[in-house]
Coordinates of C-alpha atoms in Angstrom, one line a residue:
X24 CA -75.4 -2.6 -10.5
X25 CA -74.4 0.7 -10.5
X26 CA -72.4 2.4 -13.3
X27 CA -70.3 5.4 -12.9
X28 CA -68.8 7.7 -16.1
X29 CA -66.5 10.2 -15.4
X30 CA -67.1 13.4 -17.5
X31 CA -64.5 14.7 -19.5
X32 CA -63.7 17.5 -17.2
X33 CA -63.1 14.9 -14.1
X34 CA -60.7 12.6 -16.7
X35 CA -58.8 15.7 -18.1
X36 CA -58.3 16.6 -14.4
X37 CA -57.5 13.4 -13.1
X38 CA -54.9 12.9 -16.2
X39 CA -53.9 16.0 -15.6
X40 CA -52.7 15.5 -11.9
X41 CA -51.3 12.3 -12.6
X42 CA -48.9 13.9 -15.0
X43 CA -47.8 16.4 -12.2
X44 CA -47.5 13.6 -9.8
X45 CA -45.3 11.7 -12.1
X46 CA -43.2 14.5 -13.2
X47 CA -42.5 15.7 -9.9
X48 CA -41.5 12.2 -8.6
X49 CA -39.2 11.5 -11.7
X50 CA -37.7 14.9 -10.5
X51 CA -37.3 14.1 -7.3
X52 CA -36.0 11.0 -7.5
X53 CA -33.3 12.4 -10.0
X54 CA -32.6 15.7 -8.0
X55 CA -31.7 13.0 -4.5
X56 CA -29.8 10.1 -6.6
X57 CA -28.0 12.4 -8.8
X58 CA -24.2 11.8 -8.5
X59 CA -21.4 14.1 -10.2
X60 CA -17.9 13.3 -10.8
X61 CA -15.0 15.4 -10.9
X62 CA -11.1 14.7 -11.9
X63 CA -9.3 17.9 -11.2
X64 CA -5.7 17.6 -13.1
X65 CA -5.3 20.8 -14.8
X66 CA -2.2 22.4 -13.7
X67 CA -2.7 26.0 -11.9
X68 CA -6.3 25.9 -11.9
X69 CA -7.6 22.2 -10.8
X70 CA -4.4 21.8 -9.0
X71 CA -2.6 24.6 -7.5
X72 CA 1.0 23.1 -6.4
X73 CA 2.6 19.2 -6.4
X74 CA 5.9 19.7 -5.3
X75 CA 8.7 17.7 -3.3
X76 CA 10.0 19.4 -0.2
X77 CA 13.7 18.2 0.9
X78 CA 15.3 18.4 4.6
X79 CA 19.3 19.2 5.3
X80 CA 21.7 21.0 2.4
X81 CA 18.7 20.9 0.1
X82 CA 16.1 22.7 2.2
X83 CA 15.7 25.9 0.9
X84 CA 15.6 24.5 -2.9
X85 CA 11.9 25.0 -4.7
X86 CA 11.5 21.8 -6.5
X87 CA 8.2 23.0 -7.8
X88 CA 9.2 23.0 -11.4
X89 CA 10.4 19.2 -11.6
X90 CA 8.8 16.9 -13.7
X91 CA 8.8 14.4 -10.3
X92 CA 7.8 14.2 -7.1
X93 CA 9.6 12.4 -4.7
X94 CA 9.5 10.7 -1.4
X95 CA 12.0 8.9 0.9
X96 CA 12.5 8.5 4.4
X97 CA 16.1 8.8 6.0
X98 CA 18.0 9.1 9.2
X99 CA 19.4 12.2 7.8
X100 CA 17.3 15.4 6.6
X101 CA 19.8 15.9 3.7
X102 CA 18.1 12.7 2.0
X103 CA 14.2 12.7 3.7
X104 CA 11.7 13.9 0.7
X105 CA 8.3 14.6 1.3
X106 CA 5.0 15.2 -1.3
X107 CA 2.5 18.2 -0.8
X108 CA -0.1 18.7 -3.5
X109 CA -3.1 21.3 -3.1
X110 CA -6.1 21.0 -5.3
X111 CA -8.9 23.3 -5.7
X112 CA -11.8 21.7 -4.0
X113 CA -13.1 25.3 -3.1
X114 CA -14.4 26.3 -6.7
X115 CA -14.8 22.7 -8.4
X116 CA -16.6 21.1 -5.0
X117 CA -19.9 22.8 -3.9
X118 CA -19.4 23.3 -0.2
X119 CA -21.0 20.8 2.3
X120 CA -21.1 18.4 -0.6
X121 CA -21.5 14.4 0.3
X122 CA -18.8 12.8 -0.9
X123 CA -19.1 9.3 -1.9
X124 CA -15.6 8.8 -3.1
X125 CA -12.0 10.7 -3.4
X126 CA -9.4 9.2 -4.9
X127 CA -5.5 10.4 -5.8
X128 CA -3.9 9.0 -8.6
X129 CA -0.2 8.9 -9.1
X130 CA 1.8 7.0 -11.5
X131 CA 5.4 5.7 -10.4
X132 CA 8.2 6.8 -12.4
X133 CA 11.3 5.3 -10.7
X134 CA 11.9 3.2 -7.4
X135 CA 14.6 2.0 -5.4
X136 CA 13.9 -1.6 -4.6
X137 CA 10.8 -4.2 -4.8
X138 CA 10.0 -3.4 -1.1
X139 CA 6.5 -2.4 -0.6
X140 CA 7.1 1.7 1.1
X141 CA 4.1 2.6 3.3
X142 CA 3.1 6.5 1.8
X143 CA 0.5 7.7 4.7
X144 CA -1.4 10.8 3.4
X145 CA -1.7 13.5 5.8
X146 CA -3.4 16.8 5.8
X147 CA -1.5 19.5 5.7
X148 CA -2.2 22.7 8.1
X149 CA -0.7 25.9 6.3
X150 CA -1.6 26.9 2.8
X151 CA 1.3 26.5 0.9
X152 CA 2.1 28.4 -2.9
X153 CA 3.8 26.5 -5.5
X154 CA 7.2 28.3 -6.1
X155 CA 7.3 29.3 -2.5
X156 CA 7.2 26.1 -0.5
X157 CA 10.1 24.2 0.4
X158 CA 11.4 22.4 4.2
X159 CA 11.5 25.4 6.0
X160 CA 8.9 27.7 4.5
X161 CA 5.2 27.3 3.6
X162 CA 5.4 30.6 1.6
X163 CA 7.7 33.5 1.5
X164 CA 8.4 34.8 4.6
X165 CA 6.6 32.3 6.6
X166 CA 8.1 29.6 8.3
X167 CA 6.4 25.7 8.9
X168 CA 6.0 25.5 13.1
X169 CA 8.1 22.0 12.2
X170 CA 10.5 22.2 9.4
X171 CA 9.5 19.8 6.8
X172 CA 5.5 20.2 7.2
X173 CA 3.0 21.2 9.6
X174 CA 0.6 18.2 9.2
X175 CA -3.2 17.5 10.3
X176 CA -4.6 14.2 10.8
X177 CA -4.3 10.9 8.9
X178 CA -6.2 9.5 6.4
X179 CA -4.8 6.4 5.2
X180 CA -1.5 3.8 3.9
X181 CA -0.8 3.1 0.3
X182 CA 1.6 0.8 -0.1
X183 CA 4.2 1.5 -3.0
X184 CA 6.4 -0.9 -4.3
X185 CA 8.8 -0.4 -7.7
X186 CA 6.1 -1.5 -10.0
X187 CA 7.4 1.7 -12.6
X188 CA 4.3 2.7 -14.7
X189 CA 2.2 1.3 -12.3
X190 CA -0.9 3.7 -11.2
X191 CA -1.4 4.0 -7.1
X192 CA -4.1 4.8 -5.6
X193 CA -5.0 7.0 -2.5
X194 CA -8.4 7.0 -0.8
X195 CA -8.4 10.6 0.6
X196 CA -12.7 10.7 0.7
X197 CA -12.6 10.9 4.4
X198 CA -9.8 14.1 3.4
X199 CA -12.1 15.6 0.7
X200 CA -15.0 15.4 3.2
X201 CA -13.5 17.4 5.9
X202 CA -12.3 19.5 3.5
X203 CA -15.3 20.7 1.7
X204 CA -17.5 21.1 5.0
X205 CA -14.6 23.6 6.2
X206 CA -13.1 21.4 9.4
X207 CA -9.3 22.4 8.3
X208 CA -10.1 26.5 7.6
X209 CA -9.5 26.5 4.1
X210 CA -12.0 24.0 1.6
X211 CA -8.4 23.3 -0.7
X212 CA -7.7 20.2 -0.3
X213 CA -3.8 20.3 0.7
X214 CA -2.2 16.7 1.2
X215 CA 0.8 15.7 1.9
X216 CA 2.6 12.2 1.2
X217 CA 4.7 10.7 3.8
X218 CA 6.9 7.6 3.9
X219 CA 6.2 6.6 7.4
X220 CA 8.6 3.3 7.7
X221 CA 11.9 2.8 8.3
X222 CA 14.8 4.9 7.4
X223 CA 16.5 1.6 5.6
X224 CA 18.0 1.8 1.7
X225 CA 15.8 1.3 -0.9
X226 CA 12.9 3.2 0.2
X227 CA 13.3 6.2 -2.6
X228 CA 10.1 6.2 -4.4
X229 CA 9.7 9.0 -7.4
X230 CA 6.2 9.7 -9.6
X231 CA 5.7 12.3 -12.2
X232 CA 4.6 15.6 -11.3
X233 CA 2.1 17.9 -13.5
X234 CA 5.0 19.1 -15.3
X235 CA 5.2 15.7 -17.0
X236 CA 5.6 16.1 -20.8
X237 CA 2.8 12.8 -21.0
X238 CA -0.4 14.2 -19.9
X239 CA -1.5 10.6 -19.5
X240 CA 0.5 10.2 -16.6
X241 CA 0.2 13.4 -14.5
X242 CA -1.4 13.4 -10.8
X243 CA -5.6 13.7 -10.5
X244 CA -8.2 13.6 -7.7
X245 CA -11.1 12.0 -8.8
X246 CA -13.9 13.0 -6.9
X247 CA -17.8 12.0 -6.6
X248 CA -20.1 13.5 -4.9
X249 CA -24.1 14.3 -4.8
X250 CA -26.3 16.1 -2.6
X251 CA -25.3 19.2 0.0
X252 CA -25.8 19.3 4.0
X253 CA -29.1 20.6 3.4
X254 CA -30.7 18.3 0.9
X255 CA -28.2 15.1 0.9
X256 CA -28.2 12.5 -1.4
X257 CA -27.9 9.0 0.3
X258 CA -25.2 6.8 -0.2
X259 CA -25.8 4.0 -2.5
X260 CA -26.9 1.0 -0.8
X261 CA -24.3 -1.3 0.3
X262 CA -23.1 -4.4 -2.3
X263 CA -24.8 -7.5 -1.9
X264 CA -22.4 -9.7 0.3
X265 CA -20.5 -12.5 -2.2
X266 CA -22.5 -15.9 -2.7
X267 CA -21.1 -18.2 -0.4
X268 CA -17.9 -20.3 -2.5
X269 CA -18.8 -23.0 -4.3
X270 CA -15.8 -25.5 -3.5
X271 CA -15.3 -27.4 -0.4
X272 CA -11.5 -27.3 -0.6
X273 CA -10.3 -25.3 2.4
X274 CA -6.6 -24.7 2.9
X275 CA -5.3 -23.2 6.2
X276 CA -1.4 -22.4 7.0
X277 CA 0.1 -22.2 10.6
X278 CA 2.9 -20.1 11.1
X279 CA 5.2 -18.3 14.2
X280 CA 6.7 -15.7 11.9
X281 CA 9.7 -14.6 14.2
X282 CA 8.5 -10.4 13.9
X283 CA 9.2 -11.4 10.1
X284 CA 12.6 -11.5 10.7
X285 CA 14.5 -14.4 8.8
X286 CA 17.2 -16.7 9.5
X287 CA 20.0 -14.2 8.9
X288 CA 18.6 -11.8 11.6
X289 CA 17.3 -9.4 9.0
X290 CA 13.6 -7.9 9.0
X291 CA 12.0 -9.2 5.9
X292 CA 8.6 -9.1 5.3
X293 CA 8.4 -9.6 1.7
X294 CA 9.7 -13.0 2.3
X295 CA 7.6 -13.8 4.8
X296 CA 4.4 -12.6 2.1
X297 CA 6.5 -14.5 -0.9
X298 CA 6.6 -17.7 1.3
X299 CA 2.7 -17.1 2.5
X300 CA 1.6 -16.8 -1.9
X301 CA 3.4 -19.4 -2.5
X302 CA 2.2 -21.5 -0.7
X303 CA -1.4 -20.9 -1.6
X304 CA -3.8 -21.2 1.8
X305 CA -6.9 -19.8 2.0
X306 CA -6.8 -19.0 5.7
X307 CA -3.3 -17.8 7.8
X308 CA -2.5 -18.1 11.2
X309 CA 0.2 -15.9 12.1
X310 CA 1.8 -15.5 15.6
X311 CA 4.6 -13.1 16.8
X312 CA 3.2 -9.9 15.0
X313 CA 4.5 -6.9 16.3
X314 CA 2.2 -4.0 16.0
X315 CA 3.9 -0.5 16.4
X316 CA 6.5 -1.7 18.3
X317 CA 9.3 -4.2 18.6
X318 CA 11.6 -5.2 16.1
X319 CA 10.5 -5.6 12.4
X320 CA 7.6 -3.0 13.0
X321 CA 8.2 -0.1 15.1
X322 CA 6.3 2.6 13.5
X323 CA 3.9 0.1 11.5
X324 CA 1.2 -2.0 11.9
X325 CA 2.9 -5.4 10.7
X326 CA -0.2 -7.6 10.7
X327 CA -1.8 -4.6 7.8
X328 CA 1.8 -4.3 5.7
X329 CA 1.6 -8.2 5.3
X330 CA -2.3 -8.0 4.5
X331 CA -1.5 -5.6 2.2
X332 CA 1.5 -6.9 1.1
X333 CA -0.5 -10.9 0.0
X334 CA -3.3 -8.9 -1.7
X335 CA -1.1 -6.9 -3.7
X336 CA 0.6 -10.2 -4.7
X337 CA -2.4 -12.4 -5.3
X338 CA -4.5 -9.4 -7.2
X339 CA -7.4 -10.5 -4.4
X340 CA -9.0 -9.0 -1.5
X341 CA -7.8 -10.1 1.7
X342 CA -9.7 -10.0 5.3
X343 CA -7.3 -9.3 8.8
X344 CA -8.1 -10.2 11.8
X345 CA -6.1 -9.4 14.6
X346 CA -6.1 -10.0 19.0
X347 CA -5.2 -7.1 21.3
X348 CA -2.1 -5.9 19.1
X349 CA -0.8 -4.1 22.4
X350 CA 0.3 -7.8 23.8
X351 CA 3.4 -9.5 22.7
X352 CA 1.7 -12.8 21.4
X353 CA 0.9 -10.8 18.0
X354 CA -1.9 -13.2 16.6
X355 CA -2.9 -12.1 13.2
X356 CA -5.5 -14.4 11.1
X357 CA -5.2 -13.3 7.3
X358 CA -8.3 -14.7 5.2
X359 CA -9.3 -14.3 1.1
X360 CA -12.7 -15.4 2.3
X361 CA -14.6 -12.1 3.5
X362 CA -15.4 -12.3 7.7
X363 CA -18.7 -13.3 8.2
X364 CA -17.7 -13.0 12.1
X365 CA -14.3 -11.6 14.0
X366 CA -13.8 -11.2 17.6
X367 CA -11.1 -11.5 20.4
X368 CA -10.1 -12.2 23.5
X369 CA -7.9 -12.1 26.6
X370 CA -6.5 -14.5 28.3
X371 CA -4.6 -14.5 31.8
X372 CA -1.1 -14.0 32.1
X373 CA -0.5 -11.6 28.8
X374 CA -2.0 -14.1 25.8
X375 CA -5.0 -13.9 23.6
X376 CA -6.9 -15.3 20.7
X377 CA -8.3 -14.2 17.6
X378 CA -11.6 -15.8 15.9
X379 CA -13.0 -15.3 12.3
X380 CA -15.8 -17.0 10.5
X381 CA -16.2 -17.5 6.9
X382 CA -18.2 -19.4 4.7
X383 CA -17.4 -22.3 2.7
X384 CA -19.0 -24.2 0.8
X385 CA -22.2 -22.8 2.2
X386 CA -21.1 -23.4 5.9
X387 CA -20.1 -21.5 8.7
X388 CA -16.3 -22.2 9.6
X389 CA -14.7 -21.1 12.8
X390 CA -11.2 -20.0 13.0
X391 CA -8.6 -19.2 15.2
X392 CA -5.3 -18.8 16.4
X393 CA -3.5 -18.5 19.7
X394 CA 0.2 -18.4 20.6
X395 CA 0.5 -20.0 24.5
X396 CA 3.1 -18.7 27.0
X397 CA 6.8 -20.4 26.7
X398 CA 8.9 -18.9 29.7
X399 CA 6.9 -20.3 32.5
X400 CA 4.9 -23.8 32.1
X401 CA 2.9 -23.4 34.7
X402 CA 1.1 -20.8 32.5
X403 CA 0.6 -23.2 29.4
X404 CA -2.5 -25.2 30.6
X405 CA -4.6 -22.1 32.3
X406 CA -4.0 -20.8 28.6
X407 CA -4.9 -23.4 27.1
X408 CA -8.4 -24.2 28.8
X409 CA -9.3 -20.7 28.8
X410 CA -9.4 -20.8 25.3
X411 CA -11.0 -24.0 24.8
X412 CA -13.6 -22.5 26.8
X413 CA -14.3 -19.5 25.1
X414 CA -14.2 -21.3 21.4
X415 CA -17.6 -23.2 22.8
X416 CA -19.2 -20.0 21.7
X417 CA -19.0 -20.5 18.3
X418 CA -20.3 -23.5 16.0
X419 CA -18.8 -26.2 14.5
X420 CA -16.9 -27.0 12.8
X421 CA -13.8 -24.9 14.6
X422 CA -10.0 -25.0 13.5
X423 CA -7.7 -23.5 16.1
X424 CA -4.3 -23.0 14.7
X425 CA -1.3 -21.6 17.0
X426 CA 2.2 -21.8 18.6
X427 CA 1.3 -23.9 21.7
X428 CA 4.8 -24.0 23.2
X429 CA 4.5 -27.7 24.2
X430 CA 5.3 -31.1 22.8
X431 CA 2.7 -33.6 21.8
X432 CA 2.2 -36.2 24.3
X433 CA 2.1 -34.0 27.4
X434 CA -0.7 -32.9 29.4
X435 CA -0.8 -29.7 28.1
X436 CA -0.6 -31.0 24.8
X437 CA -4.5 -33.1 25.8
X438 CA -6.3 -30.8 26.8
X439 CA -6.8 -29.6 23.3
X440 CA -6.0 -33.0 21.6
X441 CA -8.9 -34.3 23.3
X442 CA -11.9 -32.6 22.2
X443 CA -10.4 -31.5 19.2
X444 CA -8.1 -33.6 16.6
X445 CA -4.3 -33.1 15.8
X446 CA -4.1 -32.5 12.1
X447 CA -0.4 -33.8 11.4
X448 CA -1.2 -36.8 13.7
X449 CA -4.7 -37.8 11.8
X450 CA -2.8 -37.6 8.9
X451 CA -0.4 -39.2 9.5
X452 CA -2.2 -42.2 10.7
X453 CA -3.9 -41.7 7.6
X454 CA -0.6 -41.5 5.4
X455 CA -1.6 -38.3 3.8
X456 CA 1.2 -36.4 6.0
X457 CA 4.3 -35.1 4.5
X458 CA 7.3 -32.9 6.0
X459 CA 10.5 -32.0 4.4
X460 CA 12.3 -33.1 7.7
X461 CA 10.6 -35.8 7.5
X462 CA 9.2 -35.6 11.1
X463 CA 6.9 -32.6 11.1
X464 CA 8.8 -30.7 13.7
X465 CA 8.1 -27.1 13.0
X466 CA 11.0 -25.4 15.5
X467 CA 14.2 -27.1 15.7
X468 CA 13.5 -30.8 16.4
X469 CA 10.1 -29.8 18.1
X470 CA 6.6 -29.9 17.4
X471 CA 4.9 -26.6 18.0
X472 CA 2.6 -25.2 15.8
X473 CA -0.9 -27.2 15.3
X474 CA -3.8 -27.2 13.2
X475 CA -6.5 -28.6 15.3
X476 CA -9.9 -29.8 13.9
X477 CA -13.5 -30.6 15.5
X478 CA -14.3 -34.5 14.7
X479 CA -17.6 -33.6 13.4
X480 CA -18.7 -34.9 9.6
X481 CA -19.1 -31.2 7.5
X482 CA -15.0 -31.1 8.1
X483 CA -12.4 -34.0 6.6
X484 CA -9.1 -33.5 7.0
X485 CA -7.1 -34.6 3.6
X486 CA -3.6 -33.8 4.0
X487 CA -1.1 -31.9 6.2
X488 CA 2.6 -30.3 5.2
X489 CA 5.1 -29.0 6.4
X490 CA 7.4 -27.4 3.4
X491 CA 10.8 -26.1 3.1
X492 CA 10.6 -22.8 3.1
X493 CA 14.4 -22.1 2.8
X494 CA 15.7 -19.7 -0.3
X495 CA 19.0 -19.1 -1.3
X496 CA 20.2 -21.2 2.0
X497 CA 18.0 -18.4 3.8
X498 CA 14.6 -19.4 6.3
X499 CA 12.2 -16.6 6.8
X500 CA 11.6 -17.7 10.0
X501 CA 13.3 -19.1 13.1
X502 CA 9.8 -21.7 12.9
X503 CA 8.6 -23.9 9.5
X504 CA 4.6 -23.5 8.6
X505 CA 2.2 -26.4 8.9
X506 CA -0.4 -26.3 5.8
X507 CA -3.5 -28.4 6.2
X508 CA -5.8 -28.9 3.8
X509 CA -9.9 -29.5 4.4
X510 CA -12.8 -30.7 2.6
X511 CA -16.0 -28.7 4.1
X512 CA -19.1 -30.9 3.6

């Protein structure tokens, strides 16, 4: 055998290299992961104006030295309020920066009413001065196109309730990246907050400005970002998805919602979200939804306000799924388990259905929901197989939940209850049924809304209810809910 030395001079070399190798990897590796965050809240130089801007009597007032700003939506310009804040992104934000996050914080001061207020951020198009911007000017001499704001796109809902102390938050990173790579002329980031519901009472919503005494409690952006255009740093990998749950409990709810509008002919929402927490499912079926349109939700998506609306009330993240929001059917499934799959479709005569899967107890489950044509019966049974059909694409075990329109007992009523099994009637052949009516009828003295199961072994069916739902002699919906409770094996 052979041996080989190295001289000194090759080892001092080799050494030597290796050293550079490893220093300049160590440096690369910092120079692409590093991340920097900002939070720009210094008055006049991180953030250049936060004002309130008010229509009508009030519209040539400069409100830029309140200690609040203010928003509110009204029928009249006298009472609408509106938000701008500008922040300096052109000196604290290298141009062409990735940003990996954006985030506005404001604390509430004073609110109205417990209704949740959708604030929709909006960029704004002129470059406004602080002490020179009110409804009908953007600076001296210089009048908005619109009064009350010429506005850009979108970027985002927060929904604001009268939680007084309470810090919101505003994702604006899509905003901040527009911004910074120049797309809006100007690289200050200049947002405006808009309450785009109704014009109802209640909906005045007031935070403290950067004049607040409290520095604690003053507006900032927070800002992260790493990397330019030229030499980006890449996002950090996505999070694991969550470990499969551990129970085998699996609670699902049915429910027609009546456009959320309750038994006095009122638009309520928040009862229709107190009613859903309380009663504690882990999957919803909602029908009559109205998205942008209709009563209840005309300039609103309702299906995301009652999302939003659950997971502000539970403190947990909640998943939407919802089925060609353009039809009248509205189906909406709401889940706290993340989708593992979600899909649509359409089905004749102006219906649909909406699908998720989740996973439970280490198993795939298949939901859905479906609301089937009332006005012409002829309709119900087309419906009805068409959906049947296109649920054999996913694996069992499936639950279809939905307003079918159509007693049990009738033919309409068997071609689901066939292949598939009638939660209140197992259970109640099983005793473990319950109903404040004491029949189960979910609208009137009908039977509408199902949970139907597939007979399959991974899912048992251990109890059904239908609860009273009534407060204060009030219903929050013209139908009751059906709540049926699983055990996935």
């Amino acid at each position: 055998m052979t041996n080989v030395v190295c001289s000194p001079t090759r080892t001092m070399r080799f050494v030597h290299l290796l050293v550079i190798v490893l220093i300049a990897t160590r440096s690369f590796a910092a120079t692409v992961s590093a991340q920097t965050t900002v939070t720009l809240s210094t008055p006049g130089s991180h953030i250049n104006a936060d004002l309130t801007i008010q229509g009508g009597a009030s519209g040539m007032v400069d409100f830029s030295t309140s200690d609040v700003l203010v928003s509110k939506v009204s029928s009249s310009a006298s009472y609408t309020r509106r938000i701008l804040l500008k922040f300096d992104t052109q000196n604290f934000i290298p141009a062409n920066a990735v940003i990996q996050s954006a985030r506005l914080y404001l604390v509430l001061k004073a609110a109205e009413s417990s209704e949740y207020r959708p604030l929709t951020a909006f960029d704004v198009a002129r470059s406004f001065v602080r002490g020179e911007t009110n409804w009908y000017y953007f600076r001296s001499g210089q009048a908005w196109s619109t009064p009350g704001g010429d506005f850009g796109p979108s970027f985002g809902t927060t929904y604001v309730s009268n939680a007084v102390g309470s810090t919101y938050s505003f994702d604006l990173t899509d905003m901040v990246q527009r911004t910074v790579n120049g797309e809006f002329g100007s690289r200050y980031t200049r947002v405006a907050l808009v309450d785009t519901g109704g014009s109802g009472s209640g909906n005045y919503r007031e935070f403290h400005s950067t004049r607040a005494v409290d520095a604690a409690v003053r507006p900032r952006l927070v800002i992260t970002y790493g990397g330019s255009a030229t030499t980006p740093t890449p996002p950090p990998p996505p999070p694991p998805p969550p470990p499969p749950s551990t129970g085998t409990t699996l609670r699902v709810m049915q429910w027609n919602i009546h456009k959320t509008k309750n038994s006095n002919g009122v638009c309520d929402p928040d009862f229709t979200a107190n009613t859903i927490v309380a009663l504690r499912p882990d999957v919803v079926s909602l029908n009559e939804v109205n998205v942008f349109s209709g009563v209840c939700a005309w300039t609103f998506d309702m299906g995301e306000y009652l999302r939003s609306l659950i997971q502000q009330k539970t403190g947990v993240t909640w998943y939407r799924q919802s089925a060609n929001p353009g039809i009248n059917a509205g189906d909406v499934l709401l889940s706290r388990y993340p989708l593992s799959t979600s899909s649509s479709t359409l089905l004749s005569f102006n219906r649909d259905v909406a699908q998720i899967g989740i996973v439970v107890n280490g198993r795939n489950v298949n939901l859905f929901t479906t609301h089937i044509e009332w006005d012409n019966p002829s309709w119900r049974p087309i419906q009805i197989a068409q959906a049947l059909s296109w649920m054999t694409n996913f694996s069992e075990p499936r639950i279809m939940m939905g307003d079918f329109n159509t007693w049990p007992a009738t033919s309409d009523y068997y071609i689901i209850a066939t292949p598939y099994l009638d939660a209140w009637a197992a259970a109640s052949n099983a005793g473990t049924a319950t109903a404040y009516n004491g029949t189960g009828a979910t609208h009137g003295t009908s039977r509408f809304d199902y949970a139907f199961f597939s007979n399959v072994a991974t899912l048992a069916l251990q109890s059904v209810n239908v609860p009273n739902t009534v407060v204060n002699g009030v219903y929050p919906s013209d139908h009751d809910p059906v709540v049926a409770v699983f055990t996935v094996k």
